[in-house]
Amino acid sequence: MDCDTLVLGAGIVGVCTALHLQAAGQRVVLLDRDEPGRGTSHGNAGLIERSSIIPYAFPRDWSRLLRYGLNRQSAMRFSPIFLPRLAPWLLEYWRQSSPVNLAGASRDMQPLIERCVSEHDALAQAAGMTGLIQAKGWIEFYRDQAQFDIAAADARSHEQYGLRYEILDAVQLRKREPHLSSVVGGIHWLDPKSVSDPGALVRGYADLFVQRGGLSLRGDARSLRQHADAWQADSVEGVVNAQQVVVALGPQSAEVFSGLGYRIPLAIKRGYHMHYASQPGAKLEHSVIDAQAGYVLAPMARGIRLTTGVEFAATDAAPNEIQLRRCEAIARRLYPLGERLDAEPWLGRRPCLPDMRPVIGPARRHKGLWFNFGHAHHGLTLGPVTGRLLAQMMTGAATFTDPAPYSPDRFH
């Protein structure tokens, strides 16, 4: 099986990369050990996050760091035995989160973030998936007046980015979410969109890729090898030969690039989700974020999905329900959640770089090797955007933005 480009990884990033390369006239094979949309892309909070101009930074406030250090918070927990291994990465993440560095990361991410909704709209329309996407925005709510006042001021400072939002007092918020209680106010961000089944959306995009003549195969990306001036990988249907290869494996990307000698500081932020019924008569109209406790409640096809914040633990460590139980206890005081609908919590892994930018571009020591991973909390948001950018780079087309900030070479 010969092709122009082999894309490793059938999550949102890999599928969108394959679609854009295909649209540029390339013969593309998509390879994954599972069917599309079953990994990290399946379990996120379902937000196409147009309003997240400022990346998720490491806390710089010492009182907040002390609270996190006690390891009793709902927004973040860590495995004590794993933390020493992660300490150098966390130190660099902390350094990159200084006000000056964070402002630089925001400027670099803006060209990607501002295209996220339009890129999804185009693909969803072509794939017949528009029914999964709602244009309701999302609501960030607060239980503490002082914190709400700070957040409202921050929102006003984002007007330079052209974002649309409404600041809601308690009465206004209750009109939009009648069953949300014990809140003092919220910010309704109007530009983002929400997805009722992220995994199904990715599979719909993958079906579009196949309908347009692409080939989607099962196989182990770790079988990748260079052969003469080309690349090979094993699939269940035989060897795939390609002139170029894209590593778009999200949290598993290191399993390929590290074996090829690249030292890219990719770390994993683990997270969980669980689906719940609503109690009789209750309904959640929007995706809502408890900004203080660090979790999301999102109305999904399966029920109300509670998605947790960050857990720092070994990638292959057993699931730990502590953080989910903490978030659930808080959420039940604010919204009438019913019974759990899943037998076990879902565990996902977010691929993160300490400078809060993804890796997009060519590998400098191997001809025909390209990277597209490290989207952190915004894989669903940015998959179509970064897929387009990488396809433009690979085909020699004019890029919609300067790709230099995302270069793999920035770590050397």
Short mmCIF file of C-alpha atoms in Angstrom, two decimals:
data_model
loop_
_atom_site.label_atom_id
_atom_site.label_comp_id
_atom_site.label_asym_id
_atom_site.label_seq_id
_atom_site.Cartn_x
_atom_site.Cartn_y
_atom_site.Cartn_z
CA MET A 1 0.00 0.00 0.00
CA ASP A 2 1.68 3.14 -1.25
CA CYS A 3 0.63 6.69 -0.41
CA ASP A 4 1.98 10.20 -0.33
CA THR A 5 1.50 10.69 3.42
CA LEU A 6 0.88 8.38 6.34
CA VAL A 7 -0.81 10.06 9.31
CA LEU A 8 -0.24 8.32 12.63
CA GLY A 9 -3.12 8.87 15.03
CA ALA A 10 -6.87 8.98 14.37
CA GLY A 11 -7.86 11.46 17.03
CA ILE A 12 -9.19 14.88 16.14
CA VAL A 13 -5.74 16.22 15.19
CA GLY A 14 -4.75 13.28 13.00
CA VAL A 15 -8.12 13.01 11.26
CA CYS A 16 -8.19 16.73 10.45
CA THR A 17 -4.60 16.66 9.23
CA ALA A 18 -5.50 13.77 6.93
CA LEU A 19 -8.55 15.65 5.61
CA HIS A 20 -6.58 18.80 4.81
CA LEU A 21 -3.78 16.88 3.11
CA GLN A 22 -6.37 14.98 1.12
CA ALA A 23 -8.03 18.24 0.08
CA ALA A 24 -4.63 19.41 -1.16
CA GLY A 25 -4.48 16.45 -3.53
CA GLN A 26 -2.41 13.95 -1.57
CA ARG A 27 -3.06 10.23 -1.23
CA VAL A 28 -3.30 9.73 2.53
CA VAL A 29 -3.48 6.73 4.84
CA LEU A 30 -4.66 7.17 8.44
CA LEU A 31 -3.26 4.64 10.91
CA ASP A 32 -4.29 4.00 14.51
CA ARG A 33 -4.43 1.01 16.81
CA ASP A 34 -8.11 1.78 17.48
CA GLU A 35 -10.96 3.24 15.48
CA PRO A 36 -11.06 7.03 15.08
CA GLY A 37 -12.11 9.17 18.02
CA ARG A 38 -11.63 6.55 20.75
CA GLY A 39 -8.69 8.10 22.60
CA THR A 40 -8.35 11.52 24.20
CA SER A 41 -10.69 12.95 21.55
CA HIS A 42 -13.54 10.86 22.94
CA GLY A 43 -13.59 12.08 26.52
CA ASN A 44 -13.09 15.84 26.56
CA ALA A 45 -15.56 18.49 27.70
CA GLY A 46 -16.83 19.05 24.16
CA LEU A 47 -15.92 22.72 23.86
CA ILE A 48 -14.71 24.47 20.71
CA GLU A 49 -12.99 27.07 22.79
CA ARG A 50 -12.92 30.31 20.82
CA SER A 51 -12.72 32.41 23.99
CA SER A 52 -9.58 30.77 25.45
CA ILE A 53 -7.13 33.38 24.25
CA ILE A 54 -5.00 32.98 27.39
CA PRO A 55 -3.48 29.47 27.70
CA TYR A 56 -3.85 27.44 30.89
CA ALA A 57 -0.87 28.66 32.89
CA PHE A 58 0.88 27.35 35.98
CA PRO A 59 -0.27 29.25 39.09
CA ARG A 60 2.14 32.00 40.18
CA ASP A 61 0.32 33.04 43.36
CA TRP A 62 2.10 31.53 46.37
CA SER A 63 -1.04 31.10 48.46
CA ARG A 64 -2.64 29.15 45.62
CA LEU A 65 0.50 27.06 45.18
CA LEU A 66 0.43 26.25 48.88
CA ARG A 67 -3.16 25.07 48.64
CA TYR A 68 -2.29 22.88 45.68
CA GLY A 69 0.74 21.59 47.57
CA LEU A 70 -1.55 20.18 50.25
CA ASN A 71 -3.06 17.99 47.49
CA ARG A 72 -6.64 18.44 48.66
CA GLN A 73 -8.00 20.61 45.84
CA SER A 74 -10.59 19.53 43.31
CA ALA A 75 -9.02 21.40 40.39
CA MET A 76 -5.65 19.66 40.60
CA ARG A 77 -4.17 16.64 42.35
CA PHE A 78 -0.88 14.84 42.03
CA SER A 79 0.63 11.49 42.78
CA PRO A 80 3.30 12.12 45.46
CA ILE A 81 5.55 9.36 44.13
CA PHE A 82 5.36 10.72 40.57
CA LEU A 83 5.92 14.39 41.36
CA PRO A 84 9.76 14.23 41.67
CA ARG A 85 9.99 12.81 38.14
CA LEU A 86 7.87 15.65 36.81
CA ALA A 87 9.57 18.42 38.80
CA PRO A 88 11.91 19.70 36.01
CA TRP A 89 8.98 19.95 33.60
CA LEU A 90 6.83 21.72 36.19
CA LEU A 91 9.63 24.18 36.90
CA GLU A 92 9.84 25.08 33.21
CA TYR A 93 6.04 25.32 33.02
CA TRP A 94 6.13 27.72 35.98
CA ARG A 95 8.85 29.79 34.28
CA GLN A 96 6.94 29.94 31.01
CA SER A 97 3.84 31.10 32.92
CA SER A 98 5.39 34.41 33.99
CA PRO A 99 3.34 37.43 32.87
CA VAL A 100 5.76 38.25 30.03
CA ASN A 101 6.03 34.68 28.76
CA LEU A 102 2.29 34.06 29.10
CA ALA A 103 1.56 37.18 27.05
CA GLY A 104 3.89 35.82 24.36
CA ALA A 105 2.14 32.46 24.37
CA SER A 106 -1.22 34.20 24.06
CA ARG A 107 -0.03 36.18 21.03
CA ASP A 108 1.30 33.04 19.40
CA MET A 109 -1.89 31.05 20.02
CA GLN A 110 -4.30 33.76 18.91
CA PRO A 111 -4.04 33.03 15.15
CA LEU A 112 -5.01 29.42 15.87
CA ILE A 113 -7.75 30.08 18.42
CA GLU A 114 -9.51 32.72 16.33
CA ARG A 115 -10.03 30.25 13.44
CA CYS A 116 -11.27 27.32 15.49
CA VAL A 117 -15.03 27.79 15.06
CA SER A 118 -14.94 28.54 11.32
CA GLU A 119 -12.71 25.53 10.61
CA HIS A 120 -15.02 23.21 12.54
CA ASP A 121 -18.08 24.69 10.86
CA ALA A 122 -16.67 23.89 7.42
CA LEU A 123 -15.80 20.29 8.29
CA ALA A 124 -19.03 19.65 10.17
CA GLN A 125 -21.05 20.91 7.22
CA ALA A 126 -19.16 18.69 4.76
CA ALA A 127 -19.41 15.66 7.06
CA GLY A 128 -23.08 16.12 7.91
CA MET A 129 -22.22 16.54 11.59
CA THR A 130 -23.71 19.97 12.28
CA GLY A 131 -26.39 18.41 14.49
CA LEU A 132 -23.71 17.59 17.08
CA ILE A 133 -22.60 21.23 17.45
CA GLN A 134 -24.53 23.89 19.38
CA ALA A 135 -23.87 27.62 19.22
CA LYS A 136 -24.73 28.37 22.84
CA GLY A 137 -21.32 29.37 24.13
CA TRP A 138 -20.48 28.34 27.68
CA ILE A 139 -20.93 29.85 31.13
CA GLU A 140 -18.19 30.31 33.69
CA PHE A 141 -19.85 30.62 37.09
CA TYR A 142 -18.63 31.72 40.52
CA ARG A 143 -19.61 31.00 44.10
CA ASP A 144 -17.51 33.78 45.63
CA GLN A 145 -18.22 37.47 44.97
CA ALA A 146 -14.60 38.61 45.17
CA GLN A 147 -13.50 35.98 42.67
CA PHE A 148 -16.39 36.88 40.40
CA ASP A 149 -15.44 40.56 40.45
CA ILE A 150 -11.85 39.67 39.46
CA ALA A 151 -13.07 37.43 36.65
CA ALA A 152 -15.43 40.11 35.34
CA ALA A 153 -12.56 42.61 35.21
CA ASP A 154 -10.41 40.05 33.37
CA ALA A 155 -13.20 39.49 30.86
CA ARG A 156 -13.40 43.21 30.13
CA SER A 157 -9.64 43.25 29.53
CA HIS A 158 -10.17 40.70 26.73
CA GLU A 159 -12.26 43.08 24.65
CA GLN A 160 -9.15 43.81 22.57
CA TYR A 161 -9.54 40.29 21.13
CA GLY A 162 -13.04 40.96 19.85
CA LEU A 163 -14.65 38.31 22.06
CA ARG A 164 -18.36 38.46 22.79
CA TYR A 165 -19.50 37.88 26.37
CA GLU A 166 -22.13 38.88 28.89
CA ILE A 167 -21.54 39.36 32.60
CA LEU A 168 -24.47 37.93 34.54
CA ASP A 169 -25.49 38.61 38.11
CA ALA A 170 -27.13 35.86 40.15
CA VAL A 171 -30.64 36.63 38.91
CA GLN A 172 -29.60 36.79 35.26
CA LEU A 173 -27.64 33.56 35.59
CA ARG A 174 -30.59 31.75 37.13
CA LYS A 175 -32.73 32.79 34.14
CA ARG A 176 -30.31 31.01 31.81
CA GLU A 177 -29.69 28.06 34.12
CA PRO A 178 -32.73 27.78 36.42
CA HIS A 179 -31.43 24.68 38.18
CA LEU A 180 -27.98 26.05 39.03
CA SER A 181 -27.91 27.21 42.65
CA SER A 182 -25.58 28.83 45.20
CA VAL A 183 -23.85 31.03 42.63
CA VAL A 184 -23.24 34.78 42.76
CA GLY A 185 -22.81 35.33 39.04
CA GLY A 186 -21.14 34.20 35.86
CA ILE A 187 -19.66 35.11 32.51
CA HIS A 188 -21.41 33.81 29.42
CA TRP A 189 -18.83 33.50 26.65
CA LEU A 190 -20.82 33.63 23.42
CA ASP A 191 -18.27 32.77 20.72
CA PRO A 192 -17.44 29.15 21.63
CA LYS A 193 -19.53 26.21 20.49
CA SER A 194 -20.21 22.92 22.25
CA VAL A 195 -20.27 19.35 20.97
CA SER A 196 -22.76 16.83 22.32
CA ASP A 197 -20.62 13.79 21.39
CA PRO A 198 -16.95 14.61 20.66
CA GLY A 199 -16.05 11.03 19.77
CA ALA A 200 -18.90 10.81 17.27
CA LEU A 201 -17.80 14.12 15.72
CA VAL A 202 -14.29 12.78 15.13
CA ARG A 203 -15.69 9.58 13.66
CA GLY A 204 -17.91 11.66 11.38
CA TYR A 205 -14.86 13.57 10.14
CA ALA A 206 -13.03 10.26 9.64
CA ASP A 207 -15.97 8.92 7.62
CA LEU A 208 -15.72 12.01 5.42
CA PHE A 209 -12.03 11.25 4.87
CA VAL A 210 -12.89 7.71 3.76
CA GLN A 211 -15.79 8.88 1.57
CA ARG A 212 -13.35 11.15 -0.23
CA GLY A 213 -11.08 8.22 -1.02
CA GLY A 214 -8.85 8.04 2.04
CA LEU A 215 -7.81 4.81 3.70
CA SER A 216 -8.18 4.32 7.46
CA LEU A 217 -6.32 1.30 8.86
CA ARG A 218 -5.62 -0.34 12.18
CA GLY A 219 -1.97 -0.68 13.11
CA ASP A 220 0.77 0.08 15.62
CA ALA A 221 2.46 3.43 15.06
CA ARG A 222 5.51 2.17 16.93
CA SER A 223 6.31 0.02 13.91
CA LEU A 224 7.28 3.18 12.01
CA ARG A 225 10.67 2.90 10.32
CA GLN A 226 12.62 4.71 7.67
CA HIS A 227 13.21 2.74 4.48
CA ALA A 228 15.57 4.29 1.93
CA ASP A 229 14.08 7.74 1.29
CA ALA A 230 10.60 6.79 2.47
CA TRP A 231 8.71 5.53 5.52
CA GLN A 232 7.02 2.27 6.41
CA ALA A 233 4.61 1.12 9.10
CA ASP A 234 2.73 -2.10 9.70
CA SER A 235 -1.04 -2.32 9.53
CA VAL A 236 -3.34 -5.31 9.93
CA GLU A 237 -3.70 -5.28 6.15
CA GLY A 238 -0.01 -5.13 5.36
CA VAL A 239 2.90 -2.71 5.14
CA VAL A 240 2.14 0.92 4.32
CA ASN A 241 4.76 2.81 2.31
CA ALA A 242 4.75 6.60 2.37
CA GLN A 243 6.95 9.45 1.23
CA GLN A 244 6.00 11.49 4.28
CA VAL A 245 4.67 10.69 7.75
CA VAL A 246 2.89 12.82 10.34
CA VAL A 247 3.09 12.00 14.05
CA ALA A 248 -0.28 13.11 15.44
CA LEU A 249 -0.61 10.67 18.30
CA GLY A 250 -1.45 13.14 21.05
CA PRO A 251 -0.26 11.76 24.39
CA GLN A 252 1.33 8.73 22.70
CA SER A 253 3.49 10.82 20.36
CA ALA A 254 6.58 10.32 22.52
CA GLU A 255 6.40 6.59 21.82
CA VAL A 256 7.45 7.43 18.27
CA PHE A 257 9.52 10.61 18.38
CA SER A 258 11.69 9.57 21.33
CA GLY A 259 12.69 6.41 19.50
CA LEU A 260 13.86 8.57 16.60
CA GLY A 261 16.10 10.62 18.89
CA TYR A 262 13.99 13.72 19.51
CA ARG A 263 13.92 15.19 23.01
CA ILE A 264 10.69 17.14 23.12
CA PRO A 265 9.39 17.86 26.67
CA LEU A 266 5.92 16.38 26.23
CA ALA A 267 4.11 15.73 29.52
CA ILE A 268 0.68 14.38 30.33
CA LYS A 269 -2.12 16.01 32.29
CA ARG A 270 -4.56 13.27 33.15
CA GLY A 271 -8.28 13.91 33.54
CA TYR A 272 -11.51 12.02 34.15
CA HIS A 273 -15.12 12.14 33.13
CA MET A 274 -18.34 10.56 34.32
CA HIS A 275 -21.89 10.85 32.96
CA TYR A 276 -24.88 11.51 35.19
CA ALA A 277 -28.61 11.68 34.83
CA SER A 278 -30.36 14.85 35.94
CA GLN A 279 -32.88 14.57 38.71
CA PRO A 280 -36.53 14.66 37.52
CA GLY A 281 -37.52 18.06 36.19
CA ALA A 282 -33.98 19.42 36.02
CA LYS A 283 -32.16 20.34 32.81
CA LEU A 284 -28.77 21.87 32.05
CA GLU A 285 -29.03 24.25 29.09
CA HIS A 286 -25.35 25.18 28.60
CA SER A 287 -21.92 23.79 29.27
CA VAL A 288 -20.93 25.37 32.59
CA ILE A 289 -17.56 25.66 34.26
CA ASP A 290 -17.03 25.95 37.98
CA ALA A 291 -14.05 28.27 37.72
CA GLN A 292 -13.13 27.90 41.39
CA ALA A 293 -13.40 24.11 41.64
CA GLY A 294 -12.01 23.40 38.19
CA TYR A 295 -14.53 21.08 36.54
CA VAL A 296 -16.99 21.25 33.65
CA LEU A 297 -20.61 20.10 33.51
CA ALA A 298 -21.71 19.62 29.91
CA PRO A 299 -25.00 18.33 28.49
CA MET A 300 -24.02 15.43 26.25
CA ALA A 301 -25.83 12.80 24.23
CA ARG A 302 -25.25 10.29 27.04
CA GLY A 303 -26.15 12.59 29.93
CA ILE A 304 -24.47 15.31 31.96
CA ARG A 305 -20.72 14.85 31.54
CA LEU A 306 -18.58 15.99 34.46
CA THR A 307 -15.00 16.52 33.28
CA THR A 308 -12.30 17.05 35.89
CA GLY A 309 -9.29 19.33 35.90
CA VAL A 310 -5.69 18.12 36.05
CA GLU A 311 -4.14 15.06 37.63
CA PHE A 312 -0.36 14.67 37.55
CA ALA A 313 0.43 10.96 37.69
CA ALA A 314 2.29 8.39 35.64
CA THR A 315 0.64 7.88 32.27
CA ASP A 316 0.03 4.21 32.90
CA ALA A 317 -0.89 4.52 36.60
CA ALA A 318 -4.21 3.00 37.61
CA PRO A 319 -7.22 5.37 37.66
CA ASN A 320 -7.79 7.19 40.93
CA GLU A 321 -11.29 8.48 41.73
CA ILE A 322 -10.25 10.99 44.41
CA GLN A 323 -10.43 14.03 42.14
CA LEU A 324 -13.66 12.95 40.48
CA ARG A 325 -15.32 12.36 43.85
CA ARG A 326 -14.23 15.79 45.07
CA CYS A 327 -15.68 17.47 41.98
CA GLU A 328 -18.86 15.42 42.12
CA ALA A 329 -19.48 16.37 45.75
CA ILE A 330 -19.22 20.07 44.89
CA ALA A 331 -21.30 19.74 41.72
CA ARG A 332 -24.13 17.99 43.54
CA ARG A 333 -24.52 21.04 45.81
CA LEU A 334 -24.87 23.29 42.76
CA TYR A 335 -26.87 21.24 40.26
CA PRO A 336 -29.34 18.35 40.87
CA LEU A 337 -27.23 15.53 39.45
CA GLY A 338 -28.85 12.12 39.50
CA GLU A 339 -27.29 8.68 39.30
CA ARG A 340 -24.02 7.82 37.62
CA LEU A 341 -24.51 6.40 34.13
CA ASP A 342 -21.07 4.87 33.54
CA ALA A 343 -19.79 1.72 35.20
CA GLU A 344 -16.33 3.26 35.61
CA PRO A 345 -14.85 6.74 35.23
CA TRP A 346 -13.22 7.46 31.89
CA LEU A 347 -9.52 8.41 32.11
CA GLY A 348 -7.94 10.59 29.43
CA ARG A 349 -4.52 12.09 28.86
CA ARG A 350 -3.85 15.62 27.63
CA PRO A 351 -0.51 16.08 25.78
CA CYS A 352 1.15 19.28 27.04
CA LEU A 353 4.30 21.31 26.39
CA PRO A 354 5.66 23.60 29.10
CA ASP A 355 5.51 26.69 26.87
CA MET A 356 1.79 26.09 26.17
CA ARG A 357 2.16 25.85 22.39
CA PRO A 358 1.70 22.73 20.25
CA VAL A 359 4.45 21.20 18.14
CA ILE A 360 3.67 21.69 14.44
CA GLY A 361 6.25 21.32 11.71
CA PRO A 362 9.09 19.27 10.22
CA ALA A 363 11.54 17.14 12.17
CA ARG A 364 14.94 18.52 11.31
CA ARG A 365 16.93 15.27 11.27
CA HIS A 366 14.59 13.08 9.22
CA LYS A 367 13.38 13.90 5.73
CA GLY A 368 9.64 13.55 5.37
CA LEU A 369 8.90 13.38 9.12
CA TRP A 370 6.38 15.90 10.46
CA PHE A 371 4.86 16.58 13.88
CA ASN A 372 1.43 17.79 14.98
CA PHE A 373 0.81 17.18 18.69
CA GLY A 374 0.87 18.81 22.13
CA HIS A 375 -2.46 20.65 22.01
CA ALA A 376 -2.96 20.36 25.79
CA HIS A 377 -6.55 21.23 26.76
CA HIS A 378 -7.45 22.30 23.22
CA GLY A 379 -7.14 19.26 20.98
CA LEU A 380 -10.81 19.33 19.96
CA THR A 381 -10.67 23.09 19.57
CA LEU A 382 -7.55 23.23 17.41
CA GLY A 383 -7.53 19.96 15.47
CA PRO A 384 -9.00 21.41 12.25
CA VAL A 385 -6.88 24.57 12.51
CA THR A 386 -3.51 22.92 13.05
CA GLY A 387 -4.39 20.25 10.50
CA ARG A 388 -4.79 23.02 7.93
CA LEU A 389 -1.56 24.75 8.96
CA LEU A 390 0.51 21.58 8.75
CA ALA A 391 -1.02 20.62 5.39
CA GLN A 392 -0.09 24.06 4.05
CA MET A 393 3.48 23.60 5.26
CA MET A 394 3.79 20.10 3.83
CA THR A 395 2.44 21.03 0.40
CA GLY A 396 4.35 24.30 0.05
CA ALA A 397 1.22 26.45 0.15
CA ALA A 398 1.11 29.86 1.79
CA THR A 399 0.41 29.44 5.50
CA PHE A 400 -2.36 31.44 7.16
CA THR A 401 0.04 32.34 9.99
CA ASP A 402 3.75 32.15 10.72
CA PRO A 403 4.38 28.58 11.96
CA ALA A 404 7.68 29.46 13.67
CA PRO A 405 6.24 29.62 17.24
CA TYR A 406 5.20 25.96 16.99
CA SER A 407 8.45 24.62 15.52
CA PRO A 408 9.87 21.39 16.99
CA ASP A 409 13.29 23.07 16.81
CA ARG A 410 12.43 25.46 19.63
CA PHE A 411 13.48 22.82 22.17
CA HIS A 412 17.02 22.48 20.81
#
